[in-house]
Coordinates of C-alpha atoms in Angstrom, one line a residue:
Chain T
M1 CA 188.2 182.6 60.1
K2 CA 186.1 182.6 63.0
S3 CA 186.6 180.4 65.9
P4 CA 184.1 177.4 66.1
G5 CA 183.1 178.9 69.8
D6 CA 181.7 182.1 68.7
G7 CA 180.4 181.3 65.2
L8 CA 177.3 182.8 64.2
P9 CA 174.9 180.3 62.5
P10 CA 175.1 180.5 58.6
A11 CA 172.3 182.7 57.2
S12 CA 170.9 179.4 55.4
G13 CA 170.9 177.6 58.4
G14 CA 172.6 174.7 56.6
G15 CA 175.6 172.9 57.7
D16 CA 178.1 173.8 55.2
A17 CA 180.9 175.8 56.3
S18 CA 182.3 178.3 53.8
G19 CA 186.1 179.5 53.4
G20 CA 189.0 177.4 53.6
G21 CA 191.2 176.6 56.6
H22 CA 192.2 173.2 58.0
S23 CA 189.7 170.3 57.7
E24 CA 189.6 169.8 61.6
R25 CA 188.7 173.5 62.0
K26 CA 186.2 173.1 59.3
L27 CA 184.8 170.0 60.8
G28 CA 184.5 171.6 64.0
E29 CA 182.8 174.7 63.1
A30 CA 180.2 172.4 60.7
G31 CA 179.5 170.8 64.0
A32 CA 178.9 173.6 65.9
A33 CA 176.8 175.2 63.2
K34 CA 174.8 172.0 63.0
R35 CA 174.4 172.1 66.7
L36 CA 173.1 175.7 66.6
S37 CA 170.9 175.0 63.7
T38 CA 169.4 172.1 65.5
G39 CA 169.0 174.7 68.5
R40 CA 167.3 177.0 66.1
A41 CA 164.9 174.2 64.6
L42 CA 163.7 173.6 68.2
L43 CA 163.6 177.2 68.7
A44 CA 161.3 177.8 65.7
V45 CA 159.1 174.7 66.7
V46 CA 158.6 176.2 70.4
A47 CA 157.9 179.6 68.9
G48 CA 155.4 178.4 66.4
G49 CA 153.9 176.7 69.5
L50 CA 153.4 179.7 71.5
G51 CA 151.9 181.7 68.3
R52 CA 149.8 178.6 68.1
A53 CA 148.7 178.7 71.8
A54 CA 148.0 182.7 71.6
G55 CA 145.7 181.6 68.9
A56 CA 144.0 178.6 70.7
L57 CA 143.4 180.8 73.9
L58 CA 141.6 183.2 71.3
V59 CA 139.5 180.5 69.9
L60 CA 139.0 179.1 73.3
L61 CA 137.7 182.6 74.7
A62 CA 135.8 183.3 71.7
L63 CA 133.9 180.0 72.1
A64 CA 133.3 180.6 76.0
S65 CA 131.9 184.4 75.1
L66 CA 129.8 183.0 72.5
V67 CA 128.2 179.9 75.0
F68 CA 128.0 182.7 77.6
L69 CA 125.9 185.2 75.4
A70 CA 124.0 182.5 73.7
L71 CA 122.5 181.6 77.2
R72 CA 122.2 185.0 78.4
L73 CA 120.5 186.5 75.2
L74 CA 118.0 183.5 75.1
P75 CA 114.3 185.1 74.4
G76 CA 112.8 184.9 77.8
D77 CA 113.7 184.4 81.2
P78 CA 116.1 181.3 81.7
A79 CA 115.1 181.0 85.3
A80 CA 111.7 180.1 83.7
L81 CA 113.1 177.7 81.4
V82 CA 115.0 175.8 84.0
L83 CA 112.1 175.7 86.6
G84 CA 109.0 175.2 84.6
D85 CA 106.1 177.5 84.2
Q86 CA 104.7 176.3 87.6
A87 CA 107.3 178.1 89.5
S88 CA 106.5 180.7 91.8
E89 CA 108.0 184.1 91.4
V90 CA 110.1 184.0 94.6
D91 CA 111.7 181.0 93.4
R92 CA 112.6 182.3 89.9
A93 CA 114.2 185.4 91.8
A94 CA 116.0 183.2 94.1
L95 CA 117.7 181.4 90.9
R96 CA 118.2 184.5 88.9
A97 CA 120.3 185.7 92.1
K98 CA 122.1 182.4 92.4
L99 CA 123.1 182.6 88.6
G100 CA 123.8 186.1 89.1
L101 CA 121.3 187.0 86.1
D102 CA 120.1 189.8 88.0
K103 CA 123.2 191.9 87.5
P104 CA 124.3 194.0 84.4
L105 CA 125.5 191.8 81.6
F106 CA 129.1 193.2 81.6
I107 CA 129.5 192.4 85.2
Q108 CA 128.0 188.9 84.4
Y109 CA 130.7 188.6 81.8
L110 CA 133.6 189.7 84.0
H111 CA 132.4 187.2 86.5
F112 CA 132.1 184.5 84.2
V113 CA 135.7 185.1 82.7
W114 CA 137.3 185.2 86.5
G115 CA 135.2 181.9 87.0
L116 CA 136.6 180.4 84.0
V117 CA 140.0 181.1 85.2
R118 CA 139.7 180.0 88.7
F119 CA 137.8 176.8 87.7
D120 CA 134.9 177.6 89.4
L121 CA 131.6 178.1 87.3
G122 CA 129.1 177.7 90.1
E123 CA 127.1 174.4 91.0
S124 CA 125.2 172.2 88.5
L125 CA 121.5 173.2 88.3
S126 CA 120.1 169.7 87.9
R127 CA 122.4 168.3 90.6
P128 CA 122.4 170.8 93.2
G129 CA 125.3 170.8 95.6
V130 CA 127.5 169.5 92.6
P131 CA 130.0 171.9 91.1
A132 CA 130.0 172.1 87.6
Y133 CA 133.5 171.7 87.3
A134 CA 133.1 168.2 89.3
E135 CA 130.7 167.0 86.8
V136 CA 133.4 167.9 83.9
M137 CA 135.7 166.1 85.5
R138 CA 133.9 163.0 86.1
A139 CA 132.8 163.0 82.4
L140 CA 136.4 163.3 81.1
G141 CA 137.7 159.9 82.3
P142 CA 135.3 157.9 80.1
T143 CA 135.7 160.1 77.2
A144 CA 139.2 160.1 77.6
A145 CA 139.2 156.2 77.9
L146 CA 137.1 155.8 74.5
A147 CA 139.2 158.5 72.6
G148 CA 142.6 157.0 74.1
V149 CA 141.7 153.2 73.2
A150 CA 140.4 154.5 69.8
V151 CA 143.7 156.2 68.8
G152 CA 145.8 153.3 69.8
L153 CA 143.7 150.9 68.0
G154 CA 143.2 153.1 65.0
T155 CA 147.1 153.5 64.5
L156 CA 147.3 149.5 65.2
F157 CA 144.6 148.7 62.4
G158 CA 145.6 151.5 60.1
T159 CA 149.4 150.3 60.1
S160 CA 148.6 146.7 59.8
A161 CA 146.0 147.6 56.7
A162 CA 149.0 149.6 55.4
L163 CA 151.8 146.7 55.7
A164 CA 149.3 144.2 54.3
S165 CA 148.6 146.5 51.2
V166 CA 152.2 146.6 50.5
G167 CA 153.5 143.3 51.6
P168 CA 153.9 140.3 49.9
W169 CA 151.4 138.0 52.2
L170 CA 148.4 138.5 50.7
G171 CA 149.2 138.3 46.9
A172 CA 146.3 139.7 44.9
G173 CA 144.3 140.4 48.1
R174 CA 146.6 143.6 49.0
R175 CA 144.7 145.5 46.5
W176 CA 141.2 144.6 48.1
V177 CA 142.8 145.6 51.6
H178 CA 143.5 149.0 49.9
R179 CA 139.8 149.2 48.3
L180 CA 138.8 148.6 51.6
T181 CA 140.6 151.4 53.2
L182 CA 139.6 153.8 50.6
F183 CA 135.8 152.9 50.7
L184 CA 135.8 153.3 54.8
A185 CA 137.9 156.6 54.4
A186 CA 134.8 157.9 52.4
T187 CA 131.9 156.7 54.6
P188 CA 131.0 158.6 57.4
L189 CA 131.3 156.9 61.0
L190 CA 127.5 157.6 61.0
A191 CA 126.3 155.5 58.5
F192 CA 128.3 152.2 59.5
A193 CA 128.4 152.7 63.3
P194 CA 125.0 151.9 63.6
L195 CA 125.0 149.0 61.0
L196 CA 127.9 147.1 62.6
T197 CA 126.4 147.9 65.9
F198 CA 123.2 146.1 64.8
V199 CA 125.2 143.1 63.1
F200 CA 127.7 142.3 66.4
A201 CA 125.4 143.3 69.3
V202 CA 121.8 142.2 68.1
R203 CA 122.3 139.5 65.6
L204 CA 125.6 138.0 66.6
G205 CA 125.3 138.8 70.5
W206 CA 129.4 139.1 70.7
V207 CA 129.1 142.4 72.5
P208 CA 127.1 144.0 74.8
L209 CA 123.7 145.8 73.6
P210 CA 123.6 149.7 73.4
G211 CA 122.8 151.3 76.9
D212 CA 124.1 148.4 78.6
P213 CA 125.4 149.9 82.1
E214 CA 127.2 146.5 82.8
S215 CA 128.9 146.8 79.3
G216 CA 132.7 147.0 80.7
A217 CA 135.8 146.4 78.9
G218 CA 133.8 144.7 75.8
G219 CA 131.4 147.7 75.4
L220 CA 134.3 150.2 75.6
L221 CA 136.8 148.2 73.2
F222 CA 133.9 148.0 70.6
A223 CA 132.9 151.4 70.8
S224 CA 136.5 152.4 70.6
G225 CA 137.0 150.2 67.5
L226 CA 134.2 151.8 65.9
L227 CA 135.5 155.1 66.5
S228 CA 138.9 154.1 65.6
L229 CA 138.0 153.2 62.0
P230 CA 137.8 156.3 60.1
L231 CA 141.2 157.0 61.5
A232 CA 142.3 153.4 60.6
A233 CA 141.3 154.3 57.1
Q234 CA 143.4 157.6 57.0
V235 CA 146.5 155.7 58.5
A236 CA 146.4 153.1 56.3
R237 CA 146.0 155.4 53.4
I238 CA 148.9 157.7 54.1
G239 CA 150.8 155.0 55.4
R240 CA 150.6 152.8 52.2
A241 CA 151.7 156.0 50.2
A242 CA 154.8 156.2 52.2
L243 CA 155.8 152.7 52.4
L244 CA 155.3 152.6 48.7
D245 CA 157.6 155.7 48.5
Q246 CA 160.0 153.6 50.4
S247 CA 159.7 150.3 48.5
R248 CA 162.3 151.1 45.8
A249 CA 164.8 152.3 48.4
K250 CA 168.2 150.8 48.1
Y251 CA 168.5 149.9 52.0
L252 CA 165.4 147.7 51.6
E253 CA 167.2 145.8 48.8
V254 CA 170.3 145.6 51.1
A255 CA 168.2 144.2 53.8
A256 CA 166.7 141.8 51.7
A257 CA 169.9 140.8 50.0
K258 CA 171.3 140.1 53.7
G259 CA 168.5 137.4 54.1
A260 CA 166.0 139.5 55.9
S261 CA 162.5 138.0 55.7
P262 CA 160.0 140.2 54.0
A263 CA 158.3 140.8 57.5
R264 CA 161.8 142.0 58.8
V265 CA 162.3 144.1 56.0
W266 CA 158.9 146.1 56.2
I267 CA 158.4 146.1 59.8
V268 CA 162.0 146.7 60.8
H269 CA 163.4 148.8 58.2
A270 CA 160.5 150.4 56.4
L271 CA 158.0 151.1 58.8
P272 CA 160.2 153.4 61.1
V273 CA 160.7 155.8 58.2
A274 CA 157.0 155.7 57.4
S275 CA 156.0 156.3 61.0
T276 CA 156.5 159.9 60.5
P277 CA 153.9 160.8 58.1
I278 CA 151.7 158.5 60.2
S279 CA 152.0 160.2 63.4
V280 CA 151.2 163.7 61.4
V281 CA 148.0 161.8 60.2
V282 CA 147.1 160.6 63.8
A283 CA 147.5 164.1 65.3
A284 CA 145.6 165.8 62.6
Q285 CA 142.5 163.4 63.0
L286 CA 142.4 164.0 66.8
G287 CA 139.8 166.7 66.4
A288 CA 137.7 164.7 64.3
L289 CA 138.1 161.6 66.7
L290 CA 136.6 164.1 69.5
G291 CA 133.5 165.0 67.3
G292 CA 133.0 161.0 66.7
A293 CA 133.3 160.7 70.4
V294 CA 130.0 162.4 71.2
V295 CA 128.1 160.2 68.5
L296 CA 129.1 157.0 69.8
E297 CA 128.6 158.1 73.3
R298 CA 124.9 159.0 72.3
L299 CA 124.9 155.9 70.1
F300 CA 125.7 153.7 73.3
E301 CA 124.6 155.9 75.9
R302 CA 127.8 156.0 77.5
P303 CA 128.6 158.6 80.0
G304 CA 131.2 161.0 79.0
L305 CA 131.7 164.6 77.8
G306 CA 129.3 164.6 75.1
S307 CA 126.6 163.2 77.1
L308 CA 127.2 165.7 79.8
M309 CA 127.0 168.6 77.2
L310 CA 123.8 167.2 75.4
G311 CA 122.3 166.5 78.9
A312 CA 123.1 170.1 80.1
Y313 CA 122.0 171.5 76.9
A314 CA 118.7 169.6 76.9
S315 CA 117.9 170.5 80.6
R316 CA 119.5 174.0 80.2
D317 CA 121.6 173.5 83.1
I318 CA 123.6 176.6 82.3
P319 CA 126.6 176.2 84.5
V320 CA 127.3 172.6 83.3
L321 CA 126.8 173.6 79.6
E322 CA 129.3 176.5 80.0
A323 CA 131.7 174.4 81.8
S324 CA 131.5 171.5 79.5
V325 CA 131.7 173.5 76.3
V326 CA 134.8 175.2 77.6
A327 CA 136.5 171.7 78.1
A328 CA 135.6 170.3 75.1
G329 CA 137.0 173.5 73.4
L330 CA 140.4 173.2 75.4
L331 CA 140.6 169.3 74.7
F332 CA 139.9 170.3 70.9
V333 CA 142.4 173.4 70.6
V334 CA 144.8 171.0 72.6
A335 CA 144.5 168.4 70.1
Q336 CA 144.9 171.1 67.2
A337 CA 148.2 172.5 68.9
L338 CA 149.7 169.2 69.5
A339 CA 149.0 168.3 65.4
G340 CA 150.6 171.5 64.5
M341 CA 153.5 170.8 67.0
V342 CA 153.9 167.4 65.4
Q343 CA 153.7 168.8 61.7
A344 CA 156.1 171.4 62.5
M345 CA 158.7 169.1 64.1
V346 CA 158.6 166.7 60.9
D347 CA 158.0 169.1 58.4
P348 CA 160.4 172.5 58.7
R349 CA 158.3 174.4 55.7
G350 CA 155.4 174.7 58.0
R351 CA 157.2 176.5 60.7
A352 CA 156.2 179.8 61.5
T353 CA 159.3 182.6 60.7
Chain A
M1 CA 138.2 162.3 25.8
K2 CA 137.1 159.2 27.5
S3 CA 138.5 160.5 30.9
Q4 CA 136.6 163.6 30.9
R5 CA 133.4 161.7 29.9
S6 CA 134.0 159.1 32.9
A7 CA 134.4 162.4 35.1
L8 CA 131.1 163.5 34.5
V9 CA 129.8 160.2 34.5
Q10 CA 130.4 160.4 38.3
L11 CA 127.8 163.2 38.6
L12 CA 125.2 160.9 37.5
P13 CA 124.4 158.9 41.2
L14 CA 123.8 162.3 42.7
G15 CA 121.7 163.3 39.8
L16 CA 119.7 160.1 40.3
V17 CA 119.4 160.3 44.0
F18 CA 118.1 164.2 43.7
C19 CA 115.7 163.5 40.8
A20 CA 114.2 160.5 42.9
V21 CA 114.0 162.4 46.1
A22 CA 112.5 165.2 44.4
A23 CA 110.0 163.4 42.6
V24 CA 108.9 161.6 45.7
V25 CA 108.6 165.1 47.5
L26 CA 106.8 166.7 44.5
F27 CA 104.3 164.0 43.4
V28 CA 103.6 161.9 46.2
E29 CA 101.0 163.3 48.6
G30 CA 101.7 162.8 52.3
D31 CA 103.1 164.4 55.2
P32 CA 106.5 162.6 56.5
G33 CA 105.7 163.9 59.8
R34 CA 102.0 162.1 60.0
L35 CA 101.7 159.5 62.7
H36 CA 99.6 156.0 62.6
L37 CA 100.3 154.7 66.1
A38 CA 98.5 151.5 64.9
Q39 CA 101.2 151.0 61.9
S40 CA 104.4 151.3 64.5
W41 CA 107.7 149.5 63.5
Q42 CA 106.0 147.8 60.6
P43 CA 108.1 145.8 58.6
P44 CA 108.5 146.9 54.6
G45 CA 105.9 145.6 52.2
G46 CA 102.1 146.0 51.6
E47 CA 100.9 149.7 50.6
R48 CA 104.1 151.2 52.4
L49 CA 107.3 150.5 50.6
L50 CA 110.1 150.6 53.4
G51 CA 107.6 150.1 56.1
S52 CA 107.2 152.5 59.1
G53 CA 109.1 153.8 61.9
D54 CA 108.5 154.8 65.3
A55 CA 105.0 155.9 66.1
G56 CA 104.1 154.8 62.6
V57 CA 105.8 157.4 60.2
D58 CA 105.9 156.5 56.5
L59 CA 109.5 155.4 56.4
S60 CA 109.8 156.1 52.4
L61 CA 108.4 159.4 52.8
L62 CA 110.3 160.4 55.8
A63 CA 114.0 159.3 54.0
A64 CA 113.1 161.1 50.9
H65 CA 111.9 164.4 52.5
A66 CA 114.8 164.2 54.8
T67 CA 117.3 163.6 52.0
F68 CA 115.7 166.2 50.0
R69 CA 116.2 168.7 52.8
A70 CA 119.7 168.0 53.8
L71 CA 120.8 168.2 49.9
V72 CA 118.9 171.7 49.6
L73 CA 120.6 172.8 52.9
A74 CA 123.9 171.5 52.0
L75 CA 124.0 173.3 48.4
A76 CA 122.5 176.5 49.6
V77 CA 125.5 176.6 52.6
A78 CA 128.0 175.8 49.9
C79 CA 126.7 178.2 47.4
F80 CA 126.7 181.0 50.1
G81 CA 130.4 179.8 51.4
F82 CA 131.0 180.0 47.4
V83 CA 129.8 183.4 46.9
V84 CA 131.1 185.0 50.2
G85 CA 134.3 183.3 50.5
T86 CA 135.5 183.7 46.7
S87 CA 134.8 187.4 47.0
L88 CA 136.4 188.0 50.2
G89 CA 139.4 185.8 49.4
A90 CA 139.9 187.4 45.8
S91 CA 139.6 191.0 47.3
A92 CA 142.1 189.9 49.9
G93 CA 144.4 188.4 47.3
L94 CA 144.0 191.6 45.2
A95 CA 144.6 194.0 47.9
G96 CA 147.8 192.0 48.9
G97 CA 150.1 192.8 51.9
A98 CA 148.7 193.2 55.3
R99 CA 145.0 192.7 54.4
E100 CA 146.1 189.3 52.8
R101 CA 147.9 188.3 55.9
W102 CA 144.7 189.1 58.2
A103 CA 142.5 187.3 55.7
L104 CA 144.4 184.2 56.5
R105 CA 144.5 184.5 59.7
V106 CA 140.7 184.9 60.0
C107 CA 140.3 181.9 57.9
D108 CA 142.6 180.0 60.3
L109 CA 140.5 181.1 63.2
V110 CA 137.2 180.2 61.8
Q111 CA 138.4 176.9 60.4
S112 CA 139.8 176.0 63.9
F113 CA 136.2 176.3 65.4
P114 CA 134.8 173.2 66.2
T115 CA 131.8 172.8 64.6
F116 CA 129.9 170.8 67.2
L117 CA 130.5 173.1 69.7
L118 CA 129.6 176.2 67.7
A119 CA 126.2 174.6 67.0
L120 CA 125.8 173.9 70.6
A121 CA 126.3 177.7 71.5
V122 CA 124.3 179.0 68.7
L123 CA 121.3 176.6 69.0
S124 CA 121.2 177.5 73.0
A125 CA 120.3 180.9 72.0
V126 CA 117.2 179.7 70.4
R127 CA 114.2 178.5 71.9
V128 CA 113.3 175.9 69.5
P129 CA 116.2 174.9 66.9
S130 CA 115.0 175.0 63.3
R131 CA 116.9 174.1 59.9
L132 CA 117.5 177.8 59.4
H133 CA 119.4 178.1 62.6
I134 CA 121.3 174.8 61.9
G135 CA 122.0 176.3 58.3
L136 CA 123.4 179.6 60.1
V137 CA 125.6 177.2 62.0
F138 CA 127.3 176.0 58.9
C139 CA 127.6 179.4 57.0
I140 CA 129.4 180.7 60.0
S141 CA 132.6 178.5 59.1
A142 CA 131.6 177.3 55.5
W143 CA 133.2 180.5 53.7
A144 CA 136.5 180.0 55.0
P145 CA 137.8 177.2 52.9
F146 CA 136.6 178.8 49.7
A147 CA 138.2 182.1 50.9
R148 CA 141.5 180.5 51.5
L149 CA 141.5 178.9 48.0
A150 CA 140.2 182.1 46.0
L151 CA 143.1 183.9 47.7
A152 CA 145.7 181.2 46.6
Q153 CA 144.5 181.3 43.2
T154 CA 144.4 185.1 43.3
R155 CA 148.1 185.4 44.3
S156 CA 149.2 182.9 41.7
L157 CA 147.0 184.7 38.8
R158 CA 148.2 188.3 40.3
E159 CA 151.8 187.2 38.8
A160 CA 150.7 185.6 35.7
Q161 CA 151.9 186.5 32.5
F162 CA 148.7 186.8 30.6
V163 CA 147.6 189.4 33.4
E164 CA 150.5 191.0 33.0
A165 CA 150.2 191.2 29.3
A166 CA 146.7 192.6 29.9
R167 CA 148.0 195.0 32.2
A168 CA 150.8 196.1 29.5
L169 CA 148.4 196.6 27.0
G170 CA 146.5 199.4 29.1
A171 CA 143.5 197.3 30.1
S172 CA 141.9 199.2 33.3
R173 CA 141.9 197.7 36.7
F174 CA 138.3 196.5 36.4
R175 CA 139.0 194.7 33.2
V176 CA 141.9 192.8 34.4
V177 CA 140.1 192.0 37.6
F178 CA 136.6 190.8 35.8
G179 CA 137.8 190.0 32.5
H180 CA 141.2 188.1 33.1
V181 CA 141.5 187.2 37.1
V182 CA 137.9 186.2 38.0
P183 CA 136.8 183.7 35.1
N184 CA 140.3 181.6 36.0
L185 CA 139.6 181.7 39.5
L186 CA 136.2 180.4 39.7
G187 CA 136.7 176.9 38.3
P188 CA 139.3 175.5 40.8
V189 CA 137.2 177.0 43.7
A190 CA 134.1 175.7 42.2
V191 CA 135.7 172.2 43.1
Q192 CA 135.4 173.2 46.9
I193 CA 131.4 173.3 46.5
G194 CA 131.3 169.5 46.4
T195 CA 133.4 169.0 49.1
A196 CA 131.7 171.5 51.4
A197 CA 128.2 170.4 50.6
A198 CA 129.3 166.6 51.6
G199 CA 130.3 168.2 54.8
V200 CA 127.3 169.7 55.6
V201 CA 125.2 166.7 54.9
I202 CA 127.3 164.7 57.1
G203 CA 127.4 167.6 59.9
E204 CA 123.7 167.8 59.5
T205 CA 123.2 164.1 60.0
A206 CA 125.3 163.9 63.3
L207 CA 123.6 166.7 64.6
G208 CA 120.2 165.6 64.0
F209 CA 121.3 162.1 65.8
V210 CA 122.6 163.5 68.8
G211 CA 119.5 165.4 69.1
L212 CA 120.4 169.0 67.7
G213 CA 118.3 168.6 64.7
P214 CA 114.7 170.5 63.8
P215 CA 112.1 169.8 66.0
D216 CA 109.7 168.0 63.3
G217 CA 112.4 165.0 63.2
V218 CA 112.5 165.0 59.3
S219 CA 116.4 164.8 59.0
L220 CA 118.6 162.2 58.3
G221 CA 119.7 162.3 61.5
G222 CA 116.2 161.9 63.0
L223 CA 115.8 158.8 61.0
L224 CA 119.1 157.3 61.9
E225 CA 118.2 157.9 65.7
Q226 CA 115.0 156.3 64.9
G227 CA 116.9 153.3 63.7
T228 CA 118.9 152.9 66.6
L229 CA 115.8 153.3 69.1
G230 CA 114.2 150.6 67.3
M231 CA 117.2 148.5 66.7
L232 CA 115.6 145.1 68.5
R233 CA 112.1 145.7 67.4
A234 CA 112.6 146.9 63.7
P235 CA 116.0 146.5 62.3
H236 CA 114.5 147.7 58.8
V237 CA 114.3 151.3 60.2
L238 CA 118.3 151.3 61.0
L239 CA 118.9 149.4 57.5
V240 CA 116.7 152.3 55.6
G241 CA 118.4 155.2 57.6
A242 CA 122.0 153.9 57.1
L243 CA 121.7 152.9 53.6
T244 CA 120.2 156.4 52.9
V245 CA 122.9 158.2 54.5
L246 CA 125.4 156.1 52.7
C247 CA 123.7 156.9 49.4
V248 CA 123.7 160.4 50.0
S249 CA 127.2 161.0 51.3
G250 CA 128.8 158.5 48.7
S251 CA 127.1 160.1 45.3
L252 CA 127.9 163.7 46.9
Q253 CA 131.6 162.5 47.1
L254 CA 131.7 161.1 44.1
A255 CA 130.1 163.9 42.1
S256 CA 132.5 166.2 44.0
E257 CA 135.3 164.0 42.7
G258 CA 134.2 163.9 39.0
L259 CA 133.5 167.7 39.2
R260 CA 137.3 168.1 40.7
R261 CA 138.4 166.0 37.6
H262 CA 136.6 167.5 34.9
I263 CA 137.2 171.2 36.0
T264 CA 141.4 170.3 36.7
R265 CA 141.4 168.8 33.0
D266 CA 140.1 171.9 31.6
A267 CA 142.1 174.3 33.7
G268 CA 145.5 172.0 33.2

């Protein structure tokens, strides 16, 4: 019989200690084993996260290299594309020297990777004197606001819809809530966002028109609201399934028998249990949310990372395009890693062994 | 029997949409890109069924051609993914061991690539992006889900009793693979074609909407962009664009759902 102190965790990782002995010792051993297995689980999550981070870095490097190569392999002279055909040969040579395009490709690539690490990819071409990274940093704010508000609204709308579709408040109407969320989940953002914008901004005039630079909080709220709808539909779908799963549970009956109102039963007792799958869905949808943010920035002509990227693409502003694609890629892989970690924390089956 | 019939009924809307746009593309004369500046933003009615859009393009022609091209592109990409992904996944599954793990890892890597950034990178390598380049972008990542599915199927078929029985009866490796494993693999993997095609249609629309579409503007995304530009002057353009996207993506999703139910019923 081992003492609790030096106890190795059982191979199964479970809490049950085998063998006889005094009940106190057994209890102590089980507690130690449980502590160890919790530590192990945490370790597995961290290790999985590290493995995922390595994969994420690989994706990021591949994306950055792809952008780098794409811009260098462009048929013709990039300097001519940037400056136009009328530019003198001297100007073009100066730009080529500034961008390092006159050096061998390999040296350029090393310089590019070193610039990535140092957060210095040179100055913007369309706004001379402004570093490309500063442009990206300036654009990150509005995009983060848009996406952040959308995540909040989506979780709120989705959870409310899930509660409304299982709770007793709406009667037969709850089936319609469920149908609406199913319809919304199957409809692309691109089909309904312009339509809703037309109805609310042009016909009803409740929200600022697209492209209004003074749109302020109302504009942000409306754009995030549109962006949050696909997320809300997914949250409602998964949340409803999780709540229905709980609906026959004994502890809800107990709560109801003690005189809790339906609202208290569903919100205080059932919802915390359902919040686990909901958080997994929200994390998993972050990547799609970033894609949607690009579309909505275009629709509402809002400043942000998507607009910056598309503008840099249109004007062939090479340093800004490189910096913004890498920044967007970074956001994307961080969102994915976050989703993976939430998933691993909640569901041990997905953990890397 | 009844549920099987209803599963196939779900293919009907897609067939209708496809036949309608194919008929317009084949039999109605006219170039969807032709401009009539005098008829810019004209409401529906008269000789133009759905009215005119920016610079006087005929909306009904534009919508039909854009839908047709989007569907053809989506089906081509999905079929490419099906052929390439299934053969890669099945061969990796049959090989087993390290090759199987590597195949899964590559799938992970490809699937975690954000399509929009990939498109931006690839399209900035060409002077004028064409529909072929856009298709290429989708092909880069389209095969991965098929490969993953085929690998999983092969892995379970590899251990199935009827495969073991065939082996025990002395069937050659070729015969086991192409007579027993592959036929049982195709159905469940083919289900993914519908999902992949729907994804490509939405992706192509989004790219076109943000300005990464084909230069002639004949795409669902271009149509939607016209609609948002002319939102104040001519709301019918927006309505036509949004409803077209809704119909196409909805019918594709319905069809893929029907296909899934039909095939899993056959398999089960």
